[in-house]
Amino acid sequence: MAYDRNNIFARILRGEIPCQKVYEDEHALAFNDIRPQAPVHVLVIPKGEYVSIDDFAAKASPAEQIAFIKAVGAVARQLGVADSGYRILANHGVNANQEVPHFHVHIFGGRNLGRMLPRD
Ligand code: AMP
């Protein structure tokens, strides 16, 4: 899948759409999810153009990948959930119902999140 430069997170990165920024460094940006599903629900995105975790894993440089993982950890510590615990989640593709085609990691925390996936 080709990267869509008009996806909503690309527009946030370009400053065309506002976000509630919680963290930024050379390689990553983090902001509050617009529809939070936990007391802490933050999205961490790389600044590079990657469609999903699959694209990022295949094409990002090792430096970008390391910087991104370090950013996720830094954001969680900054949010104060590193001690109490948190969950990260990245949707890729149709079965995961990925909505925005720019790689992002969700950080959920601030309450007990239960175990793994909800059963339906
Ligand atoms: P996913 O299903 O993993 O692609 O999730 C996309 C997430 O982006 C959802 O949790 C949305 O609530 C969130 N989202 C969509 N638009 C915005 C926005 N403008 N600012 C912050 N979060 C957004």
CSV table of N, CA and C and ligand atoms in Angstrom, one decimal:
chain,number,residue,atom,x,y,z
A,1,MET,N,0.9,-1.2,0.0
A,1,MET,CA,0.0,0.0,0.0
A,1,MET,C,0.9,1.2,0.0
A,2,ALA,N,0.6,2.2,-0.9
A,2,ALA,CA,1.4,3.4,-1.0
A,2,ALA,C,1.0,4.3,0.1
A,3,TYR,N,2.0,5.1,0.6
A,3,TYR,CA,1.7,6.1,1.7
A,3,TYR,C,0.9,7.2,1.1
A,4,ASP,N,-0.2,7.6,1.9
A,4,ASP,CA,-1.1,8.7,1.5
A,4,ASP,C,-0.7,9.9,2.2
A,5,ARG,N,-0.1,10.9,1.5
A,5,ARG,CA,0.4,12.1,2.2
A,5,ARG,C,-0.7,13.0,2.8
A,6,ASN,N,-2.0,12.7,2.5
A,6,ASN,CA,-3.1,13.5,3.0
A,6,ASN,C,-3.8,12.8,4.2
A,7,ASN,N,-3.2,11.7,4.7
A,7,ASN,CA,-3.8,11.1,5.9
A,7,ASN,C,-3.7,12.0,7.0
A,8,ILE,N,-4.6,11.8,8.0
A,8,ILE,CA,-4.8,12.8,9.1
A,8,ILE,C,-3.5,13.0,9.9
A,9,PHE,N,-2.7,12.0,10.1
A,9,PHE,CA,-1.5,12.1,10.9
A,9,PHE,C,-0.4,12.9,10.1
A,10,ALA,N,-0.4,12.7,8.8
A,10,ALA,CA,0.6,13.4,8.0
A,10,ALA,C,0.2,14.9,8.1
A,11,ARG,N,-1.1,15.2,8.1
A,11,ARG,CA,-1.5,16.6,8.2
A,11,ARG,C,-1.2,17.2,9.6
A,12,ILE,N,-1.3,16.4,10.6
A,12,ILE,CA,-0.9,16.8,12.0
A,12,ILE,C,0.6,17.1,12.0
A,13,LEU,N,1.4,16.2,11.4
A,13,LEU,CA,2.9,16.4,11.3
A,13,LEU,C,3.2,17.7,10.6
A,14,ARG,N,2.5,18.1,9.6
A,14,ARG,CA,2.8,19.3,8.8
A,14,ARG,C,2.2,20.5,9.5
A,15,GLY,N,1.5,20.3,10.6
A,15,GLY,CA,0.9,21.5,11.4
A,15,GLY,C,-0.4,22.0,10.8
A,16,GLU,N,-1.0,21.2,9.8
A,16,GLU,CA,-2.2,21.7,9.2
A,16,GLU,C,-3.4,21.4,10.0
A,17,ILE,N,-3.3,20.5,10.9
A,17,ILE,CA,-4.4,20.1,11.9
A,17,ILE,C,-3.8,20.1,13.3
A,18,PRO,N,-4.5,20.7,14.2
A,18,PRO,CA,-3.9,20.8,15.6
A,18,PRO,C,-3.9,19.4,16.3
A,19,CYS,N,-3.1,19.2,17.3
A,19,CYS,CA,-3.2,18.1,18.1
A,19,CYS,C,-2.8,18.5,19.5
A,20,GLN,N,-3.1,17.7,20.5
A,20,GLN,CA,-2.7,17.9,21.9
A,20,GLN,C,-1.4,17.2,22.1
A,21,LYS,N,-0.3,17.9,21.8
A,21,LYS,CA,1.0,17.3,21.8
A,21,LYS,C,1.5,17.0,23.2
A,22,VAL,N,2.0,15.8,23.4
A,22,VAL,CA,2.6,15.5,24.7
A,22,VAL,C,4.1,15.3,24.7
A,23,TYR,N,4.6,15.1,23.5
A,23,TYR,CA,6.1,14.8,23.3
A,23,TYR,C,6.5,15.0,21.9
A,24,GLU,N,7.7,15.4,21.7
A,24,GLU,CA,8.2,15.5,20.3
A,24,GLU,C,9.7,15.4,20.4
A,25,ASP,N,10.3,14.7,19.5
A,25,ASP,CA,11.8,14.7,19.3
A,25,ASP,C,12.0,14.6,17.8
A,26,GLU,N,13.3,14.4,17.4
A,26,GLU,CA,13.7,14.4,16.0
A,26,GLU,C,12.9,13.4,15.2
A,27,HIS,N,12.6,12.3,15.8
A,27,HIS,CA,12.0,11.2,15.0
A,27,HIS,C,10.6,10.9,15.3
A,28,ALA,N,10.0,11.4,16.4
A,28,ALA,CA,8.7,11.0,16.8
A,28,ALA,C,7.9,12.2,17.3
A,29,LEU,N,6.5,12.0,17.2
A,29,LEU,CA,5.6,12.9,17.8
A,29,LEU,C,4.6,12.1,18.6
A,30,ALA,N,4.1,12.6,19.7
A,30,ALA,CA,3.1,11.9,20.5
A,30,ALA,C,2.0,12.9,20.9
A,31,PHE,N,0.8,12.5,20.8
A,31,PHE,CA,-0.4,13.4,21.1
A,31,PHE,C,-1.5,12.6,21.6
A,32,ASN,N,-2.4,13.2,22.3
A,32,ASN,CA,-3.6,12.6,22.9
A,32,ASN,C,-4.5,12.1,21.8
A,33,ASP,N,-5.0,10.8,22.0
A,33,ASP,CA,-6.1,10.3,21.0
A,33,ASP,C,-7.3,11.2,21.2
A,34,ILE,N,-7.9,11.5,20.0
A,34,ILE,CA,-9.1,12.3,20.0
A,34,ILE,C,-10.3,11.6,20.7
A,35,ARG,N,-10.3,10.3,20.6
A,35,ARG,CA,-11.4,9.5,21.3
A,35,ARG,C,-10.8,8.6,22.3
A,36,PRO,N,-10.4,9.1,23.4
A,36,PRO,CA,-9.7,8.3,24.4
A,36,PRO,C,-10.5,7.1,24.9
A,37,GLN,N,-9.8,5.9,25.0
A,37,GLN,CA,-10.5,4.7,25.5
A,37,GLN,C,-9.9,4.2,26.8
A,38,ALA,N,-9.1,5.1,27.4
A,38,ALA,CA,-8.6,4.9,28.8
A,38,ALA,C,-8.2,6.2,29.3
A,39,PRO,N,-8.0,6.4,30.7
A,39,PRO,CA,-7.6,7.7,31.2
A,39,PRO,C,-6.4,8.2,30.5
A,40,VAL,N,-5.4,7.4,30.2
A,40,VAL,CA,-4.3,7.8,29.3
A,40,VAL,C,-4.5,7.0,28.0
A,41,HIS,N,-4.5,7.8,26.9
A,41,HIS,CA,-4.6,7.2,25.6
A,41,HIS,C,-3.8,8.1,24.7
A,42,VAL,N,-2.6,7.8,24.4
A,42,VAL,CA,-1.7,8.6,23.6
A,42,VAL,C,-1.3,7.9,22.4
A,43,LEU,N,-1.1,8.6,21.3
A,43,LEU,CA,-0.6,8.0,20.1
A,43,LEU,C,0.8,8.5,19.8
A,44,VAL,N,1.7,7.5,19.5
A,44,VAL,CA,3.1,7.9,19.2
A,44,VAL,C,3.3,7.6,17.7
A,45,ILE,N,3.8,8.5,17.0
A,45,ILE,CA,4.0,8.3,15.5
A,45,ILE,C,5.4,8.7,15.1
A,46,PRO,N,6.0,8.0,14.2
A,46,PRO,CA,7.3,8.4,13.6
A,46,PRO,C,7.0,9.6,12.7
A,47,LYS,N,8.1,10.4,12.5
A,47,LYS,CA,7.9,11.5,11.5
A,47,LYS,C,8.1,11.0,10.1
A,48,GLY,N,8.7,9.9,9.9
A,48,GLY,CA,8.8,9.3,8.5
A,48,GLY,C,7.5,8.8,8.0
A,49,GLU,N,7.5,8.6,6.7
A,49,GLU,CA,6.3,8.2,6.0
A,49,GLU,C,6.2,6.7,5.9
A,50,TYR,N,5.5,6.1,6.9
A,50,TYR,CA,5.3,4.6,7.0
A,50,TYR,C,3.8,4.3,7.2
A,51,VAL,N,3.3,3.4,6.5
A,51,VAL,CA,1.8,3.2,6.5
A,51,VAL,C,1.4,2.5,7.8
A,52,SER,N,2.3,1.6,8.2
A,52,SER,CA,1.9,0.7,9.4
A,52,SER,C,3.1,0.1,10.0
A,53,ILE,N,2.9,-0.7,11.1
A,53,ILE,CA,4.0,-1.4,11.7
A,53,ILE,C,4.8,-2.3,10.6
A,54,ASP,N,4.0,-2.9,9.7
A,54,ASP,CA,4.6,-3.7,8.7
A,54,ASP,C,5.6,-3.0,7.8
A,55,ASP,N,5.1,-1.8,7.4
A,55,ASP,CA,5.9,-0.9,6.5
A,55,ASP,C,7.2,-0.4,7.3
A,56,PHE,N,6.9,0.0,8.6
A,56,PHE,CA,8.0,0.5,9.4
A,56,PHE,C,9.0,-0.5,9.7
A,57,ALA,N,8.6,-1.7,10.0
A,57,ALA,CA,9.5,-2.8,10.3
A,57,ALA,C,10.4,-3.2,9.1
A,58,ALA,N,9.7,-3.1,7.9
A,58,ALA,CA,10.4,-3.5,6.7
A,58,ALA,C,11.3,-2.4,6.1
A,59,LYS,N,11.0,-1.1,6.3
A,59,LYS,CA,11.7,-0.1,5.5
A,59,LYS,C,12.4,1.0,6.4
A,60,ALA,N,12.0,1.2,7.6
A,60,ALA,CA,12.6,2.2,8.4
A,60,ALA,C,14.1,1.8,8.7
A,61,SER,N,14.9,2.8,8.8
A,61,SER,CA,16.3,2.5,9.2
A,61,SER,C,16.4,2.0,10.6
A,62,PRO,N,17.5,1.3,11.0
A,62,PRO,CA,17.6,0.9,12.4
A,62,PRO,C,17.6,2.1,13.3
A,63,ALA,N,18.2,3.2,12.9
A,63,ALA,CA,18.3,4.4,13.7
A,63,ALA,C,16.8,4.9,14.0
A,64,GLU,N,16.0,4.9,13.0
A,64,GLU,CA,14.6,5.3,13.1
A,64,GLU,C,13.8,4.4,14.1
A,65,GLN,N,14.1,3.1,13.9
A,65,GLN,CA,13.4,2.1,14.7
A,65,GLN,C,13.8,2.2,16.1
A,66,ILE,N,15.1,2.3,16.4
A,66,ILE,CA,15.5,2.4,17.8
A,66,ILE,C,15.0,3.7,18.4
A,67,ALA,N,15.1,4.8,17.6
A,67,ALA,CA,14.6,6.1,18.2
A,67,ALA,C,13.1,6.0,18.5
A,68,PHE,N,12.3,5.3,17.7
A,68,PHE,CA,10.9,5.2,17.9
A,68,PHE,C,10.6,4.4,19.2
A,69,ILE,N,11.2,3.3,19.3
A,69,ILE,CA,11.0,2.5,20.5
A,69,ILE,C,11.4,3.3,21.8
A,70,LYS,N,12.5,4.0,21.7
A,70,LYS,CA,12.9,4.8,22.8
A,70,LYS,C,11.9,5.9,23.1
A,71,ALA,N,11.3,6.5,22.1
A,71,ALA,CA,10.3,7.5,22.2
A,71,ALA,C,9.1,7.0,22.9
A,72,VAL,N,8.7,5.8,22.5
A,72,VAL,CA,7.5,5.2,23.2
A,72,VAL,C,7.7,5.0,24.7
A,73,GLY,N,8.9,4.5,25.0
A,73,GLY,CA,9.2,4.4,26.5
A,73,GLY,C,9.3,5.7,27.2
A,74,ALA,N,9.9,6.7,26.5
A,74,ALA,CA,10.0,8.0,27.1
A,74,ALA,C,8.6,8.6,27.4
A,75,VAL,N,7.7,8.5,26.4
A,75,VAL,CA,6.4,9.0,26.5
A,75,VAL,C,5.7,8.4,27.7
A,76,ALA,N,5.7,7.1,27.8
A,76,ALA,CA,5.1,6.4,28.9
A,76,ALA,C,5.6,6.8,30.2
A,77,ARG,N,6.9,7.0,30.3
A,77,ARG,CA,7.4,7.5,31.6
A,77,ARG,C,7.0,8.9,31.9
A,78,GLN,N,7.0,9.7,30.8
A,78,GLN,CA,6.5,11.1,31.0
A,78,GLN,C,5.1,11.2,31.4
A,79,LEU,N,4.3,10.3,30.9
A,79,LEU,CA,2.8,10.3,31.2
A,79,LEU,C,2.6,9.7,32.6
A,80,GLY,N,3.6,9.1,33.3
A,80,GLY,CA,3.5,8.6,34.6
A,80,GLY,C,2.8,7.2,34.7
A,81,VAL,N,2.8,6.5,33.6
A,81,VAL,CA,2.2,5.1,33.6
A,81,VAL,C,3.3,4.0,33.6
A,82,ALA,N,4.5,4.4,33.6
A,82,ALA,CA,5.6,3.3,33.6
A,82,ALA,C,5.5,2.5,34.8
A,83,ASP,N,5.3,3.1,36.0
A,83,ASP,CA,5.2,2.3,37.2
A,83,ASP,C,3.9,1.5,37.4
A,84,SER,N,2.8,2.2,37.1
A,84,SER,CA,1.5,1.5,37.2
A,84,SER,C,1.2,0.5,36.1
A,85,GLY,N,1.8,0.7,35.0
A,85,GLY,CA,1.6,-0.3,33.9
A,85,GLY,C,0.8,0.3,32.7
A,86,TYR,N,1.1,-0.2,31.6
A,86,TYR,CA,0.4,0.3,30.4
A,86,TYR,C,0.4,-0.7,29.3
A,87,ARG,N,-0.4,-0.5,28.3
A,87,ARG,CA,-0.4,-1.4,27.1
A,87,ARG,C,-0.1,-0.6,25.9
A,88,ILE,N,0.6,-1.2,25.0
A,88,ILE,CA,0.8,-0.6,23.7
A,88,ILE,C,0.1,-1.5,22.6
A,89,LEU,N,-0.3,-0.8,21.6
A,89,LEU,CA,-1.1,-1.5,20.5
A,89,LEU,C,-0.8,-0.8,19.2
A,90,ALA,N,-0.6,-1.6,18.2
A,90,ALA,CA,-0.4,-1.1,16.8
A,90,ALA,C,-1.3,-1.9,15.9
A,91,ASN,N,-2.2,-1.3,15.2
A,91,ASN,CA,-3.1,-2.0,14.2
A,91,ASN,C,-2.4,-1.9,12.9
A,92,HIS,N,-2.5,-3.1,12.2
A,92,HIS,CA,-2.0,-3.1,10.8
A,92,HIS,C,-3.0,-3.8,9.9
A,93,GLY,N,-3.5,-3.1,9.0
A,93,GLY,CA,-4.4,-3.7,7.9
A,93,GLY,C,-5.8,-4.0,8.3
A,94,VAL,N,-6.4,-4.8,7.5
A,94,VAL,CA,-7.9,-5.0,7.5
A,94,VAL,C,-8.4,-5.7,8.8
A,95,ASN,N,-7.8,-6.8,9.1
A,95,ASN,CA,-8.2,-7.6,10.2
A,95,ASN,C,-8.1,-6.8,11.5
A,96,ALA,N,-7.1,-5.9,11.6
A,96,ALA,CA,-7.0,-5.1,12.8
A,96,ALA,C,-7.8,-3.8,12.7
A,97,ASN,N,-8.5,-3.6,11.6
A,97,ASN,CA,-9.3,-2.4,11.5
A,97,ASN,C,-8.5,-1.1,11.6
A,98,GLN,N,-7.3,-1.1,11.0
A,98,GLN,CA,-6.5,0.1,11.1
A,98,GLN,C,-7.2,1.2,10.4
A,99,GLU,N,-7.3,2.4,11.1
A,99,GLU,CA,-8.2,3.5,10.6
A,99,GLU,C,-7.3,4.5,9.9
A,100,VAL,N,-6.2,4.9,10.5
A,100,VAL,CA,-5.3,5.9,9.9
A,100,VAL,C,-4.0,5.3,9.4
A,101,PRO,N,-3.8,5.5,8.1
A,101,PRO,CA,-2.7,4.8,7.4
A,101,PRO,C,-1.3,5.5,7.5
A,102,HIS,N,-1.0,5.9,8.8
A,102,HIS,CA,0.3,6.3,9.1
A,102,HIS,C,0.7,5.6,10.4
A,103,PHE,N,1.8,4.8,10.4
A,103,PHE,CA,2.1,4.0,11.6
A,103,PHE,C,2.0,4.8,12.9
A,104,HIS,N,1.3,4.1,13.8
A,104,HIS,CA,1.2,4.7,15.2
A,104,HIS,C,1.1,3.6,16.2
A,105,VAL,N,1.6,3.9,17.4
A,105,VAL,CA,1.4,3.0,18.5
A,105,VAL,C,0.5,3.7,19.5
A,106,HIS,N,-0.5,3.0,20.0
A,106,HIS,CA,-1.4,3.5,21.0
A,106,HIS,C,-0.7,3.2,22.4
A,107,ILE,N,-0.7,4.1,23.3
A,107,ILE,CA,-0.3,3.8,24.7
A,107,ILE,C,-1.6,4.0,25.5
A,108,PHE,N,-2.0,2.9,26.2
A,108,PHE,CA,-3.2,3.0,27.1
A,108,PHE,C,-2.7,2.8,28.5
A,109,GLY,N,-3.3,3.5,29.4
A,109,GLY,CA,-3.0,3.3,30.8
A,109,GLY,C,-3.9,4.1,31.7
A,110,GLY,N,-3.5,4.2,33.0
A,110,GLY,CA,-4.3,5.0,34.0
A,110,GLY,C,-5.4,4.2,34.7
A,111,ARG,N,-5.6,2.9,34.2
A,111,ARG,CA,-6.6,2.0,34.9
A,111,ARG,C,-6.1,0.6,34.6
A,112,ASN,N,-6.8,-0.4,35.3
A,112,ASN,CA,-6.5,-1.8,35.0
A,112,ASN,C,-7.2,-2.1,33.6
A,113,LEU,N,-6.4,-2.5,32.7
A,113,LEU,CA,-6.9,-2.7,31.3
A,113,LEU,C,-7.5,-4.1,31.0
A,114,GLY,N,-7.5,-4.9,32.0
A,114,GLY,CA,-8.0,-6.3,31.8
A,114,GLY,C,-6.9,-7.0,31.0
A,115,ARG,N,-7.3,-8.2,30.5
A,115,ARG,CA,-6.3,-9.0,29.8
A,115,ARG,C,-6.5,-9.0,28.3
A,116,MET,N,-5.6,-8.6,27.6
A,116,MET,CA,-5.5,-8.8,26.1
A,116,MET,C,-6.7,-8.3,25.4
A,117,LEU,N,-7.3,-9.1,24.5
A,117,LEU,CA,-8.4,-8.6,23.6
A,117,LEU,C,-9.7,-8.9,24.3
A,118,PRO,N,-10.7,-8.0,24.1
A,118,PRO,CA,-12.1,-8.3,24.5
A,118,PRO,C,-12.6,-9.5,23.7
A,119,ARG,N,-13.4,-10.4,24.4
A,119,ARG,CA,-14.0,-11.5,23.7
A,119,ARG,C,-15.4,-11.0,23.1
A,120,ASP,N,-15.7,-11.5,21.9
A,120,ASP,CA,-17.0,-11.2,21.4
A,120,ASP,C,-17.7,-12.4,20.9
B,1,AMP,P1,-6.2,2.9,14.4
B,1,AMP,O1,-7.5,2.1,14.4
B,1,AMP,O2,-5.1,2.2,15.1
B,1,AMP,O3,-5.8,3.4,13.1
B,1,AMP,O4,-6.5,4.2,15.3
B,1,AMP,C1,-6.6,5.5,14.9
B,1,AMP,C2,-6.8,6.3,16.1
B,1,AMP,O5,-6.6,7.7,15.7
B,1,AMP,C3,-8.2,6.2,16.8
B,1,AMP,O6,-8.0,5.8,18.1
B,1,AMP,C4,-8.7,7.7,16.6
B,1,AMP,O7,-9.5,8.0,17.7
B,1,AMP,C5,-7.4,8.5,16.5
B,1,AMP,N1,-7.6,9.7,15.8
B,1,AMP,C6,-8.2,10.0,14.6
B,1,AMP,N2,-8.1,11.3,14.2
B,1,AMP,C7,-7.4,11.9,15.2
B,1,AMP,C8,-6.9,13.2,15.5
B,1,AMP,N3,-7.2,14.2,14.6
B,1,AMP,N4,-6.3,13.5,16.6
B,1,AMP,C9,-6.0,12.5,17.5
B,1,AMP,N5,-6.4,11.2,17.3
B,1,AMP,C10,-7.1,10.9,16.2
